[in-house]
Every structure is written in structure tokens, then in C-alpha cells.
């Protein structure tokens, strides 16, 4: 399958992540994408293409205009105030407070975020735009008849809501792509999130809709990020009731257990009969991932890919998490090769 990749991912080079009360070097770093790209080439997965530019119209199908404007200007607004470091939110509209957009940049950072680990930096906007273009270019390949394509997105996207950044995510590349499939005539689209973390942004964007089904397998949010969404009783709302599924697992979960959830998810997708499938592909389910607690091995990713391939659906993979950089290339390409072996 073809891979879409942009060197502009490199415009996002944050130096800080708030973790454990100190600022650490971010887990979500440029070498992640470069390592995956090297493995794609070394394993000859297929051609590597640059993205086309789609502009903001397809992004605005999923994100609000005011959020997009905020992201575009936030670094400028931050530096104009003479702030010495990276732009980190530190205040939020808590319970009982007003949900209105303040003028001040500190206020707007809080209004448009749900977490503080993710700093906005010079180049973040450019990288986020390039990441969306990567997803949309791969989506166009699949819409144009390719059986599958790999969008090597960075920064990732699945935590981003219509108007919230956080969890290393700014634009929700999987949601933007799912909406693009719909806008190009797909009747139903399924988004399956196999990243270790709950795809809270994707869930939230489609929660009241039955035309995009969202399913996520993830670590129990009672114990891990994003903490405030992703429980199994969240099944959708209004017309969307029955079209969101969360499959939650405890610390130490091995592939033998996780795979039952994958099977449940795949059967639900088969019953839904979508015209296209988007896989939010994170490999932070890996046994040695530094921030996660599942126990998948590198060989397990081949089996994961095989099951996904058996769905026999036009499939777009968008890159999400995975923080053991030494293994990330092997694990990602194992999913994609496993997928192809089943077709
Ligand atoms: C992004 B993606 C580490 C806390 C990390 C943020 C996790 C974001 C994950 N001590 N909190 O889903 O891989
Ligand atoms: Mg997930
Ligand atoms: Zn993750």
C-alpha cells in the first residue's frame, strides 16, 4: 500500500511536556515519524508520496472556525505578550464558571484545550495543517479506488475535539478523513481506534450521528488519559445512539484478551456495512511503551493487521500514538503487512 508522508511534521518540535510536575522532553517527537518512514522504505511497503494541499475547508467540516483561528494565531499571540516559554494552558473554565472565549491568550489556551501536557510552539500550526493534508491525500487515494493507504500523520489527531486540543493532538485527522469520505458519497463510515488511548475527540465529533460509527479499544479511563471520557456506557446520543462503542481494558492486558475486543469491534463493523473504514492506528499498546500498560508484542501486530484486512473494506490508516521509538517502525509496518497478507 502507498504511504503519504510530509517532512513538514518536523515543524512541530516542542521541547516541553508537563509530566509529573516537571517539563520533560515530549514523548511525541519527530523521530517517531522518521523511524516509521525508514521502516516503510526498508520493508518496501509501497510508494511514499507527498501530500497535496487541501486548504482548511475539509478541516472546517469537523472543527469550528473559532478553534481553527485560535490555532493559527496562538503562537503569535503568545509571543506578542513576551512569554518566555512554550504556550502551555494553565487555567480552565471549571464547574460553575463561564464558558465564554476570553481575549487574553492564557484564557483562550484554556478555553480551547482539555489538558496541559501539550504545548503550542512555533511551527505547530504548519505541522498540524500538513498532518491533515497527509490524511486527506491518503483518503483521496482510497476514495479513488486504492484498497488501502497509510497516512503517516504527525502530530496525531484522535484526541482533538471540534474545538479542543490536547493529548498531543490539534486536528483530528481520522475524523476529518471520515467526514471527507461522507462528503464524497460514502453512505456510512466506520472509525476504529486501536491506539492505547481512548479516541475521545473522534467519539465526541460523531457522538450524535449514525452515519459515522466510532469504536475505540483502550486503557480504562478510570486509570489513564484522557480520564474524563471513554467509558463503556457511552454508546451515542440521539440519532447516534448505538453507533459509538468503547472497549476498556485493565493494566497488563495481553493480545489474547485485547483480540477479543478487536473481534467484537470487527463484527459490529461488519454488521454496519460501511463504505469505508478509517483505522486510528496507534502502537502504544506495545509491551514496552513508556506511557501505556498493555502487553502486545511485535508479532501480535501482524495478527492485528490480518484481522483488519479480513474486513475487506476500503481502508485508510491514520498514524496516532506509539512512544517506544525503537519498536515503532516494526510495529506499525507489521500491522500494515499483516493487513495486506489477508487481502
Ligand atoms: C496521545 B496518543 C504521561 C501522560 C501522558 C497524554 C497522553 C497522550 C497520548 N505521563 N498523557 O493517544 O497516543
Ligand atoms: Mg483507542
Ligand atoms: Zn495513545
Coordinates of C-alpha atoms and ligand atoms in Angstrom, one line a residue:
X1 CA 0.0 0.0 0.0
X2 CA 1.0 3.6 -0.5
X3 CA 2.2 5.8 2.3
X4 CA 1.7 9.6 2.4
X5 CA 4.3 11.5 4.4
X6 CA 5.2 15.2 4.8
X7 CA 8.6 16.4 6.1
X8 CA 6.7 19.4 7.5
X9 CA 5.8 17.2 10.5
X10 CA 9.2 18.4 11.6
X11 CA 7.8 21.9 12.2
X12 CA 6.5 20.5 15.4
X13 CA 9.5 20.3 17.7
X14 CA 8.1 21.1 21.1
X15 CA 10.7 20.9 23.8
X16 CA 8.4 20.7 26.8
X17 CA 5.7 18.3 28.1
X18 CA 4.3 18.8 31.5
X19 CA 4.6 15.4 33.3
X20 CA 5.0 14.6 37.0
X21 CA 5.3 18.3 37.9
X22 CA 8.3 18.9 35.6
X23 CA 8.8 19.8 32.0
X24 CA 10.2 16.8 30.2
X25 CA 11.2 16.3 26.6
X26 CA 8.0 15.3 24.8
X27 CA 7.2 11.7 24.1
X28 CA 5.5 12.8 20.8
X29 CA 8.8 13.7 19.0
X30 CA 9.9 14.0 15.3
X31 CA 12.0 10.8 15.3
X32 CA 8.7 8.8 15.7
X33 CA 7.7 9.7 12.1
X34 CA 11.2 9.4 10.7
X35 CA 11.6 5.9 12.2
X36 CA 8.2 4.7 10.7
X37 CA 9.2 6.2 7.3
X38 CA 12.5 4.3 7.3
X39 CA 10.8 1.0 8.1
X40 CA 8.2 1.6 5.4
X41 CA 11.0 2.1 2.9
X42 CA 13.2 -0.7 4.2
X43 CA 10.3 -3.2 4.0
X44 CA 9.2 -1.9 0.6
X45 CA 5.6 -1.5 1.7
X46 CA 4.9 0.7 -1.4
X47 CA 5.4 4.1 -2.8
X48 CA 5.8 7.1 -0.5
X49 CA 4.0 10.2 -1.7
X50 CA 4.0 13.8 -0.5
X51 CA 0.6 15.3 0.5
X52 CA -1.4 17.6 -1.7
X53 CA -2.8 20.8 -0.2
X54 CA -6.5 20.8 0.6
X55 CA -6.7 24.0 2.5
X56 CA -8.9 24.5 5.5
X57 CA -12.4 23.6 4.0
X58 CA -12.2 19.9 4.9
X59 CA -10.8 20.7 8.3
X60 CA -13.7 23.1 8.9
X61 CA -16.2 20.2 8.3
X62 CA -15.1 18.9 11.7
X63 CA -13.5 21.7 13.6
X64 CA -15.1 25.1 14.4
X65 CA -13.9 28.3 12.7
X66 CA -13.0 29.9 16.0
X67 CA -10.9 27.0 17.1
X68 CA -9.0 26.9 13.8
X69 CA -8.5 30.7 14.0
X70 CA -7.2 30.2 17.6
X71 CA -4.7 27.6 16.5
X72 CA -3.5 29.7 13.6
X73 CA -2.7 32.7 15.7
X74 CA -2.0 31.3 19.1
X75 CA 1.8 31.2 18.8
X76 CA 1.9 34.8 17.5
X77 CA -0.4 36.0 20.3
X78 CA 1.7 34.2 22.9
X79 CA 5.0 35.6 21.8
X80 CA 3.5 39.1 21.4
X81 CA 2.8 39.0 25.1
X82 CA 6.5 38.4 25.7
X83 CA 6.1 35.0 27.3
X84 CA 9.4 33.2 27.7
X85 CA 8.5 29.6 27.1
X86 CA 6.2 27.4 25.0
X87 CA 2.4 28.1 25.2
X88 CA 1.0 25.8 27.9
X89 CA -2.6 26.1 29.1
X90 CA -2.8 26.5 32.9
X91 CA -6.4 27.6 33.6
X92 CA -9.7 26.2 32.5
X93 CA -13.4 27.1 32.8
X94 CA -14.2 24.8 35.8
X95 CA -17.6 23.8 37.1
X96 CA -19.9 26.8 37.6
X97 CA -17.7 29.2 35.6
X98 CA -18.5 30.9 32.4
X99 CA -17.8 29.2 29.1
X100 CA -17.1 32.2 27.0
X101 CA -14.0 32.9 24.9
X102 CA -11.7 35.4 26.7
X103 CA -9.5 37.9 24.9
X104 CA -6.3 37.1 26.8
X105 CA -4.1 34.3 25.3
X106 CA -3.9 32.5 28.7
X107 CA -7.7 32.4 28.8
X108 CA -8.0 31.2 25.2
X109 CA -5.4 28.5 25.7
X110 CA -7.5 27.1 28.5
X111 CA -10.8 27.6 26.6
X112 CA -9.6 25.6 23.6
X113 CA -7.8 22.7 25.5
X114 CA -8.6 19.9 27.9
X115 CA -5.1 19.0 29.0
X116 CA -1.8 20.8 29.8
X117 CA 0.8 18.3 28.6
X118 CA 0.6 19.6 25.0
X119 CA 2.4 22.9 24.4
X120 CA 1.8 25.1 21.4
X121 CA 5.1 26.1 19.7
X122 CA 6.4 27.9 16.6
X123 CA 5.5 25.6 13.7
X124 CA 2.8 23.7 15.4
X125 CA 0.2 25.2 13.1
X126 CA 2.1 24.3 10.0
X127 CA 2.7 20.8 11.2
X128 CA -0.9 20.3 12.1
X129 CA -2.0 21.5 8.7
X130 CA 0.5 19.2 7.0
X131 CA -0.7 16.3 9.1
X132 CA -4.3 16.9 8.0
X133 CA -3.2 17.2 4.3
X134 CA -1.3 13.8 4.7
X135 CA -4.6 12.2 5.9
X136 CA -6.7 13.8 3.2
X137 CA -4.2 12.8 0.5
X138 CA -4.3 9.2 1.6
X139 CA -8.1 9.4 2.0
X140 CA -8.3 10.6 -1.7
X141 CA -6.2 7.5 -2.7
X142 CA -8.7 5.2 -1.1
X143 CA -11.7 7.1 -2.3
X144 CA -10.1 6.9 -5.8
X145 CA -10.0 3.1 -5.7
X146 CA -6.9 2.1 -3.8
X147 CA -7.8 -0.8 -1.5
X148 CA -5.9 0.9 1.4
X149 CA -3.5 3.7 2.2
X150 CA -1.3 4.7 5.1
X151 CA -1.4 8.4 6.3
X152 CA 1.8 8.8 8.2
X153 CA 0.4 11.7 10.2
X154 CA 2.3 13.6 12.8
X155 CA 1.2 15.3 15.0
X156 CA -1.5 12.7 15.8
X157 CA -5.2 13.6 15.9
X158 CA -7.6 11.3 17.7
X159 CA -7.8 13.3 21.0
X160 CA -8.7 16.6 19.3
X161 CA -12.4 17.6 19.6
X162 CA -14.2 20.0 17.3
X163 CA -12.8 22.9 19.4
X164 CA -10.2 21.4 21.8
X165 CA -6.6 20.4 21.6
X166 CA -4.8 18.1 24.0
X167 CA -3.1 14.7 24.2
X168 CA -0.5 15.8 21.6
X169 CA -3.4 16.4 19.1
X170 CA -4.6 19.5 17.3
X171 CA -6.6 18.5 14.2
X172 CA -8.5 15.2 14.3
X173 CA -7.0 13.6 11.1
X174 CA -9.2 10.5 11.4
X175 CA -12.4 12.5 11.8
X176 CA -11.5 14.9 9.0
X177 CA -10.9 11.9 6.7
X178 CA -14.1 10.1 7.8
X179 CA -16.1 13.3 7.0
X180 CA -14.3 13.6 3.7
X181 CA -15.4 10.0 2.8
X182 CA -19.0 11.0 3.7
X183 CA -18.8 14.3 1.7
X184 CA -17.6 12.3 -1.3
X185 CA -20.5 9.9 -1.3
X186 CA -19.8 7.2 1.2
X187 CA -23.1 6.4 3.0
X188 CA -21.6 5.0 6.2
X189 CA -18.1 5.2 7.5
X190 CA -16.6 3.4 10.5
X191 CA -13.7 4.7 12.6
X192 CA -11.9 2.0 14.6
X193 CA -9.4 3.4 17.1
X194 CA -6.7 0.8 18.1
X195 CA -4.4 3.3 19.9
X196 CA -3.9 2.5 23.6
X197 CA -5.8 5.7 24.5
X198 CA -9.5 6.4 24.0
X199 CA -10.2 8.4 20.9
X200 CA -12.2 11.0 22.8
X201 CA -12.1 13.6 20.0
X202 CA -13.4 11.3 17.4
X203 CA -16.1 10.0 19.7
X204 CA -17.2 13.5 20.6
X205 CA -17.3 14.7 17.0
X206 CA -19.6 11.9 15.8
X207 CA -21.4 11.2 19.1
X208 CA -24.9 12.2 17.8
X209 CA -24.6 10.8 14.4
X210 CA -25.4 7.4 12.9
X211 CA -23.5 7.9 9.6
X212 CA -20.1 7.6 11.2
X213 CA -19.7 4.8 13.7
X214 CA -16.9 5.2 16.2
X215 CA -15.3 2.3 18.1
X216 CA -12.2 2.5 20.4
X217 CA -10.3 -0.1 22.3
X218 CA -8.3 1.4 25.1
X219 CA -6.9 1.5 28.6
X220 CA -9.5 2.1 31.3
X221 CA -10.0 5.9 31.6
X222 CA -10.6 5.4 35.3
X223 CA -6.8 4.8 35.4
X224 CA -5.3 6.6 32.5
X225 CA -5.6 9.5 30.0
X226 CA -8.0 11.0 28.9
X227 CA -9.6 10.3 32.3
X228 CA -12.9 12.0 31.6
X229 CA -14.3 10.1 28.5
X230 CA -14.1 6.6 27.1
X231 CA -16.3 4.5 29.4
X232 CA -18.3 1.6 28.1
X233 CA -21.7 3.2 28.9
X234 CA -21.0 5.9 26.3
X235 CA -23.0 4.4 23.4
X236 CA -24.0 7.5 21.4
X237 CA -26.8 10.1 21.8
X238 CA -30.0 10.8 19.9
X239 CA -29.7 9.5 16.3
X240 CA -26.1 8.4 17.3
X241 CA -27.4 6.0 20.0
X242 CA -25.8 2.6 19.3
X243 CA -23.2 4.0 17.0
X244 CA -20.4 4.5 19.5
X245 CA -18.6 1.7 21.3
X246 CA -15.9 1.7 23.9
X247 CA -14.0 -1.4 24.8
X248 CA -12.0 -0.8 28.0
X249 CA -9.1 -3.0 29.4
X250 CA -7.0 -3.0 32.6
X251 CA -3.3 -2.8 33.1
X252 CA -1.3 -5.8 31.8
X253 CA -3.8 -6.7 29.1
X254 CA -2.1 -9.1 26.6
X255 CA -3.1 -9.6 22.9
X256 CA -5.0 -12.8 23.8
X257 CA -7.5 -10.6 25.7
X258 CA -7.3 -7.5 23.6
X259 CA -8.0 -9.5 20.5
X260 CA -11.5 -10.5 21.8
X261 CA -12.3 -6.8 21.8
X262 CA -11.0 -6.5 18.3
X263 CA -13.2 -9.3 17.3
X264 CA -16.3 -7.6 18.9
X265 CA -15.4 -4.4 17.1
X266 CA -14.9 -6.1 13.7
X267 CA -18.3 -7.9 14.0
X268 CA -20.0 -4.7 14.8
X269 CA -18.3 -3.1 11.8
X270 CA -19.4 -6.0 9.6
X271 CA -23.0 -5.6 10.7
X272 CA -22.8 -1.8 10.0
X273 CA -21.6 -2.4 6.4
X274 CA -19.7 0.8 6.0
X275 CA -18.5 2.0 2.6
X276 CA -15.1 3.0 4.1
X277 CA -13.1 2.2 7.2
X278 CA -10.6 4.6 9.0
X279 CA -8.2 2.9 11.4
X280 CA -6.8 5.3 14.0
X281 CA -3.5 3.4 14.3
X282 CA -1.5 3.8 17.5
X283 CA 1.0 1.2 18.6
X284 CA 1.3 2.4 22.2
X285 CA -0.4 -0.9 23.1
X286 CA 3.2 -2.3 22.8
X287 CA 4.6 -4.1 25.9
X288 CA 7.5 -1.7 26.2
X289 CA 5.6 1.6 25.5
X290 CA 6.8 4.1 28.1
X291 CA 3.4 5.7 28.9
X292 CA 0.9 2.8 28.5
X293 CA 0.0 -0.5 30.1
X294 CA -1.0 -3.1 27.6
X295 CA 1.3 -6.0 26.7
X296 CA 1.2 -6.5 22.9
X297 CA 4.3 -7.9 21.2
X298 CA 5.7 -7.0 17.8
X299 CA 4.4 -10.3 16.4
X300 CA 0.9 -9.5 17.6
X301 CA 0.7 -6.5 15.3
X302 CA 0.9 -8.9 12.3
X303 CA -2.2 -10.7 13.6
X304 CA -4.0 -7.4 14.3
X305 CA -3.4 -6.3 10.7
X306 CA -4.6 -9.6 9.4
X307 CA -7.9 -9.3 11.2
X308 CA -8.4 -5.8 9.9
X309 CA -7.6 -7.0 6.4
X310 CA -10.3 -9.6 6.6
X311 CA -12.9 -6.9 6.9
X312 CA -12.2 -6.4 3.1
X313 CA -13.2 -2.7 3.3
X314 CA -11.6 0.3 1.6
X315 CA -9.3 1.3 4.5
X316 CA -7.4 4.4 5.5
X317 CA -4.8 4.1 8.3
X318 CA -4.1 7.4 10.1
X319 CA -1.0 7.4 12.4
X320 CA -1.7 8.1 16.1
X321 CA 0.4 7.2 19.1
X322 CA 3.3 4.9 19.9
X323 CA 6.2 6.1 22.0
X324 CA 8.8 3.3 22.1
X325 CA 10.7 4.8 19.1
X326 CA 13.0 1.7 18.8
X327 CA 10.0 -0.5 18.0
X328 CA 7.5 1.9 16.4
X329 CA 8.6 1.3 12.8
X330 CA 8.5 -2.5 13.2
X331 CA 5.1 -2.5 14.9
X332 CA 3.4 -0.1 12.5
X333 CA 4.7 -1.9 9.4
X334 CA 3.7 -5.2 10.9
X335 CA 0.1 -4.0 11.1
X336 CA 0.2 -2.9 7.5
X337 CA 1.9 -6.0 6.2
X338 CA -0.5 -8.2 8.2
X339 CA -3.4 -6.3 6.7
X340 CA -2.1 -6.9 3.1
X341 CA -1.4 -10.6 3.7
X342 CA -5.2 -11.0 4.5
X343 CA -6.4 -9.4 1.2
Ligands
LIG1 C1 -1.6 10.5 22.9 B1 -2.0 9.4 21.9 C2 2.4 10.6 30.5 C3 1.0 11.2 30.4 C4 0.6 11.3 29.0 C5 -1.0 12.2 27.5 C6 -1.1 11.0 26.6 C7 -1.4 11.4 25.2 C8 -1.5 10.2 24.3 N1 2.9 10.6 31.8 N2 -0.7 12.0 28.8 O1 -3.2 8.8 22.2 O2 -1.0 8.3 21.9
LIG2 MG1 -8.2 3.6 21.2
LIG3 ZN1 -2.2 6.8 22.5

